[in-house]
Short mmCIF file of C-alpha atoms and ligand atoms in Angstrom, two decimals:
data_model
loop_
_atom_site.label_atom_id
_atom_site.label_comp_id
_atom_site.label_asym_id
_atom_site.label_seq_id
_atom_site.Cartn_x
_atom_site.Cartn_y
_atom_site.Cartn_z
CA MET A 180 -0.94 8.81 -22.07
CA GLU A 181 -3.84 11.38 -21.29
CA ASN A 182 -2.76 14.30 -19.37
CA PRO A 183 -4.76 14.24 -16.22
CA PHE A 184 -5.30 17.93 -16.03
CA ASP A 185 -6.65 17.90 -19.74
CA ASN A 186 -9.34 15.58 -18.29
CA TYR A 187 -10.22 18.03 -15.59
CA LEU A 188 -10.52 20.67 -18.23
CA LYS A 189 -12.94 18.59 -20.32
CA THR A 190 -15.02 18.04 -17.06
CA LEU A 191 -14.97 22.00 -16.91
CA ASP A 192 -16.16 22.16 -20.40
CA ILE A 193 -19.22 19.64 -19.74
CA ALA A 194 -20.21 21.61 -16.76
CA ASN A 195 -20.06 24.85 -18.60
CA GLU A 196 -22.27 23.72 -21.32
CA LYS A 197 -25.09 23.62 -18.70
CA LEU A 198 -24.04 26.41 -16.41
CA LYS A 199 -22.81 28.96 -19.07
CA LEU A 200 -20.32 30.34 -16.72
CA LYS A 201 -19.14 34.05 -16.79
CA ALA A 202 -15.96 34.25 -19.01
CA LYS A 203 -14.00 35.48 -15.99
CA VAL A 204 -14.91 32.73 -13.67
CA LEU A 205 -14.22 30.28 -16.50
CA GLU A 206 -10.69 31.41 -16.80
CA VAL A 207 -10.05 31.32 -13.34
CA LEU A 208 -11.15 27.79 -13.19
CA LYS A 209 -8.93 26.58 -15.90
CA LYS A 210 -5.58 27.20 -14.04
CA PRO A 211 -4.37 26.53 -10.35
CA LYS A 212 -3.88 29.69 -8.38
CA LYS A 213 -0.46 28.79 -7.15
CA VAL A 214 2.10 26.22 -7.95
CA ILE A 215 5.10 25.60 -5.58
CA GLU A 216 7.70 23.42 -6.86
CA ILE A 217 10.74 22.66 -4.06
CA ASN A 218 13.79 20.66 -3.86
CA ILE A 219 14.40 19.28 -0.46
CA PRO A 220 17.75 18.35 0.46
CA VAL A 221 17.77 15.42 2.82
CA GLU A 222 20.70 13.81 4.67
CA MET A 223 20.53 10.01 4.11
CA ASP A 224 21.69 7.69 6.98
CA ASP A 225 25.00 6.98 5.11
CA GLY A 226 25.78 10.66 5.55
CA SER A 227 25.17 11.61 1.76
CA ILE A 228 22.86 14.18 0.80
CA LYS A 229 19.92 13.41 -1.73
CA VAL A 230 17.65 16.34 -3.15
CA PHE A 231 13.93 15.30 -3.58
CA THR A 232 11.52 17.41 -5.86
CA GLY A 233 8.01 18.01 -4.36
CA TYR A 234 5.19 20.37 -5.01
CA ARG A 235 2.14 21.91 -3.50
CA VAL A 236 -0.58 23.08 -5.92
CA GLN A 237 -3.16 25.44 -4.41
CA PHE A 238 -6.13 25.15 -7.13
CA ASN A 239 -8.78 27.35 -5.79
CA ASP A 240 -9.78 28.93 -2.28
CA ALA A 241 -13.02 30.87 -2.97
CA ARG A 242 -14.87 28.63 -0.74
CA GLY A 243 -12.32 28.05 2.03
CA PRO A 244 -8.60 27.31 2.60
CA PHE A 245 -7.07 25.02 0.17
CA LYS A 246 -7.42 21.42 1.19
CA GLY A 247 -5.79 18.11 -0.06
CA GLY A 248 -3.36 15.43 0.74
CA ILE A 249 0.31 14.91 -0.03
CA ARG A 250 1.23 11.98 -2.08
CA TYR A 251 4.72 10.29 -1.62
CA HIS A 252 5.20 8.20 -4.89
CA PRO A 253 8.00 7.94 -7.63
CA THR A 254 5.71 8.59 -10.48
CA VAL A 255 4.37 11.95 -9.02
CA HIS A 256 4.25 14.48 -11.69
CA LEU A 257 3.09 18.11 -11.54
CA ASP A 258 0.24 17.70 -14.10
CA GLU A 259 -1.17 14.81 -11.80
CA VAL A 260 -0.75 17.21 -8.58
CA LYS A 261 -2.62 20.10 -10.48
CA ALA A 262 -5.47 17.62 -11.69
CA LEU A 263 -5.79 16.18 -8.22
CA SER A 264 -5.89 19.88 -6.78
CA ALA A 265 -8.86 20.39 -9.09
CA TRP A 266 -10.65 17.49 -8.18
CA MET A 267 -10.28 18.26 -4.54
CA ALA A 268 -11.88 21.64 -5.03
CA LEU A 269 -14.86 19.73 -6.64
CA LYS A 270 -15.05 17.03 -4.06
CA CYS A 271 -15.21 19.75 -1.23
CA ALA A 272 -17.78 21.56 -3.03
CA VAL A 273 -20.11 18.65 -3.67
CA VAL A 274 -20.21 18.03 -0.06
CA ASN A 275 -20.51 21.66 0.53
CA ILE A 276 -17.73 22.03 3.15
CA PRO A 277 -16.15 25.45 3.31
CA MET A 278 -12.95 24.32 1.80
CA GLY A 279 -11.06 24.84 -1.61
CA GLY A 280 -8.74 22.55 -3.60
CA GLY A 281 -5.08 21.69 -3.23
CA LYS A 282 -2.69 18.63 -3.36
CA GLY A 283 0.84 18.05 -2.72
CA GLY A 284 3.23 15.46 -3.55
CA ILE A 285 7.07 14.38 -3.41
CA ILE A 286 8.79 12.26 -6.18
CA VAL A 287 10.12 9.31 -3.75
CA ASN A 288 9.63 5.78 -3.20
CA PRO A 289 9.06 5.82 0.61
CA LYS A 290 9.74 2.21 0.83
CA GLU A 291 13.40 2.74 -0.10
CA LEU A 292 13.87 5.12 2.70
CA SER A 293 14.66 4.45 6.58
CA LYS A 294 11.89 5.70 9.05
CA SER A 295 14.38 8.68 9.96
CA GLU A 296 15.12 9.49 6.39
CA LEU A 297 11.27 9.66 5.79
CA GLN A 298 11.05 11.89 8.94
CA ARG A 299 13.79 14.40 7.59
CA LEU A 300 12.03 14.37 4.27
CA SER A 301 8.76 15.07 5.84
CA ARG A 302 10.12 17.81 8.02
CA GLY A 303 11.85 19.29 5.02
CA TYR A 304 8.88 19.56 2.95
CA ILE A 305 7.20 21.70 5.71
CA ARG A 306 10.18 24.05 5.96
CA ALA A 307 10.04 24.52 2.32
CA ILE A 308 6.29 25.28 2.05
CA HIS A 309 5.57 26.58 5.65
CA GLU A 310 4.87 30.23 4.52
CA SER A 311 2.17 29.08 2.13
CA ILE A 312 0.19 26.74 4.30
CA GLY A 313 -1.78 27.38 7.61
CA PRO A 314 -5.22 26.78 9.01
CA TYR A 315 -6.90 29.69 6.97
CA LYS A 316 -4.54 29.15 4.03
CA ASP A 317 -4.05 25.69 3.13
CA VAL A 318 -4.63 22.49 5.21
CA PRO A 319 -2.83 19.55 3.96
CA ALA A 320 -3.74 15.67 4.62
CA PRO A 321 -2.51 12.42 4.06
CA ASP A 322 -2.78 10.55 0.66
CA VAL A 323 -1.08 7.55 -1.10
CA TYR A 324 2.02 6.47 0.98
CA THR A 325 1.71 9.12 3.64
CA THR A 326 0.31 8.31 6.97
CA ALA A 327 -1.00 9.62 10.31
CA GLU A 328 2.66 9.44 11.67
CA ILE A 329 3.93 11.45 8.96
CA MET A 330 1.22 14.08 9.41
CA GLY A 331 2.32 14.04 13.28
CA TRP A 332 6.12 15.14 12.09
CA MET A 333 4.66 17.54 9.69
CA LEU A 334 2.60 19.15 12.41
CA ASP A 335 5.47 19.23 14.67
CA GLU A 336 7.79 21.02 12.32
CA TYR A 337 5.20 23.61 11.57
CA GLU A 338 4.65 24.23 15.25
CA SER A 339 8.40 24.51 15.71
CA ILE A 340 8.29 27.50 13.55
CA TYR A 341 4.68 29.15 14.68
CA GLY A 342 3.84 27.62 17.84
CA ARG A 343 0.99 25.41 18.74
CA ASN A 344 -1.53 25.12 15.71
CA PRO A 345 -3.08 21.78 15.06
CA ALA A 346 -5.43 22.76 12.70
CA VAL A 347 -2.72 23.34 9.94
CA ILE A 348 -3.02 19.75 8.83
CA THR A 349 -5.58 16.93 9.22
CA GLY A 350 -5.32 13.14 9.36
CA LYS A 351 -3.08 13.43 12.37
CA PRO A 352 -2.71 10.83 15.19
CA LEU A 353 -5.47 11.17 17.72
CA GLU A 354 -2.80 12.16 20.46
CA VAL A 355 -1.87 15.40 18.50
CA GLY A 356 -5.37 16.31 17.56
CA GLY A 357 -6.73 13.85 15.11
CA SER A 358 -10.56 13.35 14.90
CA LEU A 359 -12.19 10.06 16.00
CA GLY A 360 -13.66 8.54 12.88
CA ARG A 361 -11.18 9.90 10.37
CA ASP A 362 -9.77 6.22 9.92
CA LYS A 363 -12.97 4.80 8.76
CA ALA A 364 -14.38 7.93 7.26
CA THR A 365 -14.29 7.18 3.60
CA ALA A 366 -15.99 3.83 4.02
CA GLN A 367 -18.35 5.14 6.43
CA GLY A 368 -19.34 8.19 4.16
CA GLY A 369 -19.74 5.74 1.26
CA TYR A 370 -21.73 3.31 3.18
CA TYR A 371 -24.31 6.10 4.02
CA ILE A 372 -24.67 7.04 0.51
CA LEU A 373 -25.09 3.42 -0.69
CA LYS A 374 -28.17 3.05 1.73
CA GLU A 375 -29.82 5.90 -0.05
CA ALA A 376 -29.02 4.48 -3.17
CA LEU A 377 -30.32 1.15 -2.56
CA ASP A 378 -33.58 2.74 -1.71
CA LEU A 379 -33.84 4.67 -4.99
CA VAL A 380 -33.34 1.53 -7.00
CA ASP A 381 -35.69 -0.49 -4.96
CA LEU A 382 -33.08 -2.84 -3.40
CA ASP A 383 -33.10 -3.86 0.17
CA MET A 384 -30.98 -5.79 2.77
CA ASN A 385 -31.07 -8.92 0.51
CA ALA A 386 -28.90 -6.90 -2.12
CA THR A 387 -25.67 -8.75 -3.00
CA ILE A 388 -22.35 -6.63 -2.96
CA ALA A 389 -18.92 -7.24 -4.33
CA VAL A 390 -16.00 -5.07 -2.93
CA GLN A 391 -12.80 -4.92 -4.97
CA GLY A 392 -9.72 -3.89 -2.76
CA PHE A 393 -9.46 -5.00 0.86
CA GLY A 394 -7.35 -1.87 2.26
CA ASN A 395 -8.57 1.04 4.24
CA ALA A 396 -11.56 1.88 1.99
CA GLY A 397 -12.64 -1.57 0.84
CA ALA A 398 -12.14 -3.78 3.94
CA THR A 399 -13.89 -1.27 6.23
CA ILE A 400 -16.90 -0.86 4.14
CA ALA A 401 -17.14 -4.62 3.66
CA LYS A 402 -17.03 -4.80 7.64
CA LEU A 403 -19.71 -2.06 8.02
CA LEU A 404 -21.90 -3.71 5.58
CA PHE A 405 -21.67 -7.14 7.17
CA GLU A 406 -22.16 -5.80 10.64
CA ASP A 407 -25.37 -4.15 9.51
CA GLY A 408 -26.50 -7.70 8.10
CA PHE A 409 -25.95 -7.18 4.27
CA LYS A 410 -24.47 -9.90 2.04
CA VAL A 411 -21.27 -9.07 0.90
CA VAL A 412 -20.50 -12.22 -1.41
CA ALA A 413 -17.23 -11.14 -2.96
CA VAL A 414 -13.90 -9.32 -1.81
CA SER A 415 -10.33 -8.89 -3.23
CA ASP A 416 -7.00 -7.67 -3.00
CA SER A 417 -3.86 -7.42 -5.36
CA LYS A 418 -3.67 -11.21 -5.19
CA GLY A 419 -7.03 -12.14 -6.34
CA GLY A 420 -10.62 -12.71 -4.59
CA CYS A 421 -12.99 -14.80 -2.98
CA TYR A 422 -16.52 -15.50 -3.66
CA ASP A 423 -19.53 -17.07 -1.72
CA GLU A 424 -22.86 -16.58 -3.10
CA LYS A 425 -24.50 -17.15 0.31
CA GLY A 426 -22.44 -14.15 1.56
CA LEU A 427 -18.79 -14.03 3.37
CA ASP A 428 -18.31 -14.03 6.99
CA ILE A 429 -16.22 -10.76 6.84
CA PRO A 430 -14.58 -11.13 10.28
CA LYS A 431 -13.24 -14.52 9.13
CA VAL A 432 -12.12 -12.98 5.91
CA PHE A 433 -9.90 -10.42 8.05
CA GLU A 434 -8.43 -13.65 9.92
CA HIS A 435 -7.58 -15.25 6.79
CA LYS A 436 -5.81 -12.08 5.38
CA GLU A 437 -4.02 -11.69 8.68
CA GLU A 438 -2.54 -15.29 8.49
CA LYS A 439 -2.03 -15.59 4.80
CA GLY A 440 -1.51 -12.02 3.82
CA THR A 441 -4.48 -12.08 1.18
CA VAL A 442 -8.15 -12.70 0.97
CA PHE A 443 -7.50 -14.88 -2.06
CA GLY A 444 -8.42 -18.51 -1.11
CA TYR A 445 -10.61 -17.93 1.59
CA ALA A 446 -13.81 -19.02 -0.44
CA LYS A 447 -14.16 -19.81 -4.16
CA LYS A 448 -11.15 -18.14 -5.92
CA ILE A 449 -11.89 -15.47 -8.38
CA THR A 450 -9.87 -12.85 -10.41
CA ASN A 451 -10.30 -9.19 -10.03
CA GLU A 452 -11.80 -9.05 -13.43
CA GLU A 453 -14.32 -11.93 -12.61
CA LEU A 454 -15.30 -9.85 -9.46
CA LEU A 455 -16.57 -7.06 -11.46
CA GLU A 456 -18.74 -9.22 -13.70
CA LEU A 457 -20.42 -11.18 -11.00
CA PRO A 458 -24.20 -11.65 -10.89
CA VAL A 459 -24.54 -9.25 -7.82
CA ASP A 460 -26.67 -5.97 -7.31
CA VAL A 461 -23.78 -3.84 -6.27
CA ILE A 462 -20.18 -3.56 -7.06
CA ILE A 463 -17.91 -1.42 -5.07
CA PRO A 464 -14.34 -0.62 -6.81
CA ALA A 465 -12.08 0.43 -3.85
CA ALA A 466 -8.75 -0.23 -5.22
CA LEU A 467 -7.28 1.00 -8.28
CA GLU A 468 -8.14 3.56 -10.97
CA ASN A 469 -9.18 2.48 -14.72
CA VAL A 470 -10.60 -1.01 -13.82
CA ILE A 471 -14.31 -0.50 -15.43
CA THR A 472 -13.40 0.20 -19.20
CA ALA A 473 -14.66 -0.19 -22.63
CA LYS A 474 -13.40 -3.79 -22.60
CA ASN A 475 -15.30 -5.21 -19.65
CA VAL A 476 -18.12 -2.67 -19.23
CA GLU A 477 -20.99 -4.58 -21.00
CA LYS A 478 -20.28 -7.65 -18.71
CA ILE A 479 -21.30 -5.81 -15.83
CA LYS A 480 -24.32 -7.12 -14.23
CA ALA A 481 -24.73 -4.87 -11.20
CA LYS A 482 -27.39 -2.10 -10.71
CA ILE A 483 -25.33 0.03 -8.73
CA ILE A 484 -21.52 1.06 -8.67
CA LEU A 485 -20.04 2.89 -5.75
CA GLU A 486 -16.87 4.23 -6.62
CA LEU A 487 -14.86 4.38 -3.38
CA ALA A 488 -11.57 4.29 -5.50
CA ASN A 489 -10.68 7.52 -7.32
CA GLY A 490 -10.98 7.26 -10.98
CA PRO A 491 -12.15 3.54 -11.41
CA THR A 492 -14.17 4.09 -14.44
CA THR A 493 -13.07 5.25 -17.85
CA SER A 494 -15.21 7.97 -19.62
CA GLU A 495 -16.04 5.37 -22.52
CA ALA A 496 -17.28 2.92 -19.80
CA ASP A 497 -19.16 5.94 -18.21
CA ALA A 498 -21.24 6.31 -21.35
CA VAL A 499 -22.04 2.75 -21.67
CA LEU A 500 -23.05 2.52 -17.78
CA PHE A 501 -25.52 5.40 -18.40
CA LYS A 502 -27.07 3.72 -21.48
CA ASN A 503 -27.60 0.27 -19.88
CA ASP A 504 -29.17 2.18 -16.84
CA VAL A 505 -26.37 1.29 -14.27
CA PHE A 506 -26.69 3.73 -11.31
CA LEU A 507 -23.07 4.76 -10.73
CA ILE A 508 -22.24 7.03 -7.87
CA PRO A 509 -19.01 8.92 -8.73
CA ASP A 510 -15.97 9.12 -6.59
CA ILE A 511 -16.00 12.71 -6.00
CA LEU A 512 -19.17 12.08 -3.92
CA SER A 513 -18.98 8.63 -2.94
CA ASN A 514 -15.49 8.81 -1.31
CA ALA A 515 -15.89 12.42 0.17
CA GLY A 516 -16.22 10.91 3.64
CA GLY A 517 -12.61 11.19 4.06
CA VAL A 518 -12.35 14.80 3.21
CA THR A 519 -15.42 15.69 5.27
CA VAL A 520 -14.05 14.05 8.38
CA SER A 521 -10.90 16.01 7.86
CA TYR A 522 -13.01 19.22 7.82
CA PHE A 523 -14.42 18.01 11.06
CA GLU A 524 -10.88 17.52 12.43
CA TRP A 525 -10.04 21.13 11.36
CA VAL A 526 -13.14 22.48 13.04
CA GLN A 527 -12.38 20.34 16.39
CA ASN A 528 -8.78 21.85 16.44
CA LEU A 529 -9.95 25.25 15.94
CA GLN A 530 -12.49 24.93 18.83
CA GLY A 531 -10.09 22.99 20.92
CA TYR A 532 -13.26 20.86 21.68
CA TYR A 533 -13.37 17.15 20.71
CA TRP A 534 -16.56 15.13 19.52
CA LYS A 535 -17.47 11.59 20.41
CA LEU A 536 -17.40 9.15 17.57
CA GLU A 537 -21.47 8.98 17.51
CA GLU A 538 -21.18 12.86 16.94
CA VAL A 539 -18.61 12.64 13.88
CA ASP A 540 -20.66 9.84 12.41
CA ALA A 541 -23.96 11.65 12.81
CA LYS A 542 -22.62 14.84 11.34
CA LEU A 543 -21.19 12.81 8.42
CA LYS A 544 -24.46 10.97 7.75
CA GLU A 545 -26.19 14.44 7.52
CA ILE A 546 -23.59 15.75 5.01
CA MET A 547 -23.45 12.61 2.75
CA VAL A 548 -27.20 11.92 2.67
CA ALA A 549 -27.93 15.70 1.75
CA SER A 550 -25.13 15.62 -0.80
CA PHE A 551 -26.27 12.57 -2.49
CA HIS A 552 -29.85 13.89 -2.81
CA GLN A 553 -28.61 17.19 -4.19
CA VAL A 554 -26.62 15.55 -6.84
CA TYR A 555 -29.68 13.40 -7.66
CA GLU A 556 -31.81 16.42 -7.97
CA TYR A 557 -29.28 17.81 -10.25
CA ARG A 558 -29.20 14.66 -12.32
CA LYS A 559 -33.02 14.93 -12.94
CA LYS A 560 -32.72 18.78 -13.52
CA PHE A 561 -30.17 18.53 -16.36
CA HIS A 562 -30.87 14.99 -17.56
CA VAL A 563 -27.38 13.75 -17.02
CA ASP A 564 -25.65 10.92 -15.23
CA MET A 565 -24.79 11.18 -11.60
CA ARG A 566 -21.07 12.01 -12.36
CA THR A 567 -21.87 14.92 -14.68
CA ALA A 568 -24.53 16.02 -12.12
CA ALA A 569 -21.79 15.98 -9.38
CA TYR A 570 -19.41 18.04 -11.68
CA ILE A 571 -22.21 20.75 -12.42
CA LEU A 572 -23.24 21.00 -8.84
CA SER A 573 -19.75 21.44 -7.42
CA ILE A 574 -18.59 23.75 -10.23
CA GLU A 575 -21.55 25.75 -9.91
CA ARG A 576 -20.78 26.20 -6.07
CA ILE A 577 -17.17 27.23 -6.63
CA ALA A 578 -18.26 29.72 -9.43
CA LYS A 579 -20.78 31.32 -7.23
CA ALA A 580 -18.03 31.78 -4.43
CA ILE A 581 -15.79 33.28 -7.00
CA GLU A 582 -18.62 35.69 -8.26
CA LYS A 583 -19.12 36.73 -4.72
CA ARG A 584 -15.64 37.86 -4.18
CA GLU A 585 -15.61 40.00 -7.34
P1 NAD B 651 -5.02 0.85 0.66
O1 NAD B 651 -3.62 0.90 -0.03
O2 NAD B 651 -5.31 0.66 2.06
O3 NAD B 651 -5.79 -0.66 -0.08
C1 NAD B 651 -5.76 -0.70 -1.45
C2 NAD B 651 -6.15 -2.17 -1.71
O4 NAD B 651 -6.29 -2.50 -3.07
C3 NAD B 651 -5.54 -3.31 -1.11
O5 NAD B 651 -6.32 -4.43 -0.55
C4 NAD B 651 -4.71 -3.93 -2.11
O6 NAD B 651 -4.49 -5.38 -2.02
C5 NAD B 651 -5.71 -3.91 -3.26
N1 NAD B 651 -5.20 -3.84 -4.65
C6 NAD B 651 -3.99 -3.32 -5.14
N2 NAD B 651 -3.65 -3.81 -6.33
C7 NAD B 651 -4.86 -4.30 -6.64
C8 NAD B 651 -5.35 -4.98 -8.07
N3 NAD B 651 -4.67 -4.91 -9.00
N4 NAD B 651 -6.57 -5.29 -8.02
C9 NAD B 651 -7.28 -5.60 -7.06
N5 NAD B 651 -6.99 -4.79 -5.64
C10 NAD B 651 -5.75 -4.15 -5.59
O7 NAD B 651 -5.87 1.90 -0.21
P2 NAD B 651 -7.01 2.64 0.28
O8 NAD B 651 -6.70 3.85 1.33
O9 NAD B 651 -8.10 1.70 0.68
O10 NAD B 651 -7.65 3.48 -1.26
C11 NAD B 651 -8.07 2.70 -2.21
C12 NAD B 651 -8.69 3.69 -3.22
O11 NAD B 651 -9.64 4.28 -2.56
C13 NAD B 651 -7.71 4.45 -4.03
O12 NAD B 651 -8.20 4.72 -5.27
C14 NAD B 651 -7.77 5.74 -3.04
O13 NAD B 651 -7.39 7.05 -3.79
C15 NAD B 651 -9.22 5.90 -2.77
N6 NAD B 651 -9.69 6.69 -1.63
C16 NAD B 651 -9.13 6.36 -0.48
C17 NAD B 651 -9.54 7.19 0.82
C18 NAD B 651 -9.05 6.70 2.10
O14 NAD B 651 -9.29 7.61 3.03
N7 NAD B 651 -8.39 5.75 2.30
C19 NAD B 651 -10.16 8.50 0.48
C20 NAD B 651 -10.48 8.74 -0.87
C21 NAD B 651 -10.30 7.91 -1.91
#
C-alpha cells in the first residue's frame, strides 16, 4: 500500500518544480515539526485497564497555531496522521486563514466503548498532550468518529488544568462556545464554490447534480442546493443510491432515510458506481476516498467534480480528467469550509463575542469565493489543473511565512 506521507512528499515535489523553493524551506516542509506519541491507560467499565495508543502531529505553524482534527479509528497509523497534518497545513493556507497544520488520532474502535469509557479515553488524551496544545499553540477539532460532545469533554479536561479557555479546541457544542454554522460549514463552503464554478463553465440553475454520500457533507449540500432551486437528480449512501432525472425532492429523501435508514429505494435504484457515471453536469463525491479511479474515469460524463470528501480521486484519474477537460475542484479547497468556520469559532472564543449565523455565512462566502478565484488564477498562470494550482498556492504561502521568520 502507498504510504500517505509519501503522497504528500510527491505533492511537495510538484509544487517545488514551479516554485523553486529555498533549500532550507523545502527541508522544513519535508518533515513535521513535532510528533507526539502517547499511551493512554483507561479504566474500563468492568474495572480492567486498557492502554490505547494515540498521536498528535504538529506539522507546521509558520502561519499560525497548528490546526486539525482528532480521529478515533482502529486503522489510525502514524504515517497517516503525519500526512493528514501536512494536508491540514495546505488546506488552511489555501483559504488563507492564519492557522498551521496538525492532526491527531487514537487507535481505537469507538463503537466498542461505552460512553463513559469514551469520555475517560478523551480526557486521558488531553491529559497526555495538554502541554503541547493551547489557543496560540495547537487547536484540535473533531474528525472521523469524534463529535462535538467529545470536544466538550476535551475542553472541560483542558480547563480543569488551565481555567477557562474555550479557544483551545473547536467543533464544540454551542453551549460551551461552539459557532453557529459549524455543523453545515463544509457543505456551505462547497456550495459557495460550486456556484462560482458553474458560472465559469457556463452552467446555470438547470445544471443536474449527483451527490455520493448522504452524511454531514453530502446530505447538507443536497439540501442547500435543493432549497436554492437546483436539480439534484441522484444521491446515495453506503447501501446504494436513488435517481430521478427530473430532480429529487430532497426533504422527502430525508424522510425516507429517517424511516428506512437509507436513501436507497426512494426513486430509481442505482449503485454508487452508476451514480458517478450518470449523464449529469456535476458530481459531488462526499463519502469515501478513491472512488474515481483509472477504472471508471473515462465513463465520467460530468463537467464539474466538487470533491467534498477527502481524497476521492486517484492521481491516475486526475490526469485523465484534466485531459478530458473535466473541471475538478480539489478537496483542500472544496471542503475547507469546515476548517474556516473552525477558525471563526476560535476568533469568537478569543473575542468572547459571538456572531449571528448570517454573519458566519457571509464571512465564509467571502473567503471561499476569493480562494476559488485565487486558485483559478494560479491554474491559468502555471498552466496546471486546479489541484496542482491549489498545492502551488498553499505551499507558496507557507514557504513565505517560513522565510519571514528566518
Ligand atoms: P458522514 O459519516 O456524516 O457521512 C458519510 C456518508 O457516506 C454516509 O451517508 C454513508 O452512508 C456514506 N457512505 C459510506 N460508505 C459508502 C460507500 N461505500 N459508498 C457511498 N456512500 C458511502 O461523513 P461526512 O462528515 O459527511 O464526511 C464525508 C467525507 O467528507 C469524508 O471524506 C470526510 O473526510 C469529508 N469531510 C467532511 C467534513 C465535515 O465537516 N463533515 C469536512 C471535511 C471533509
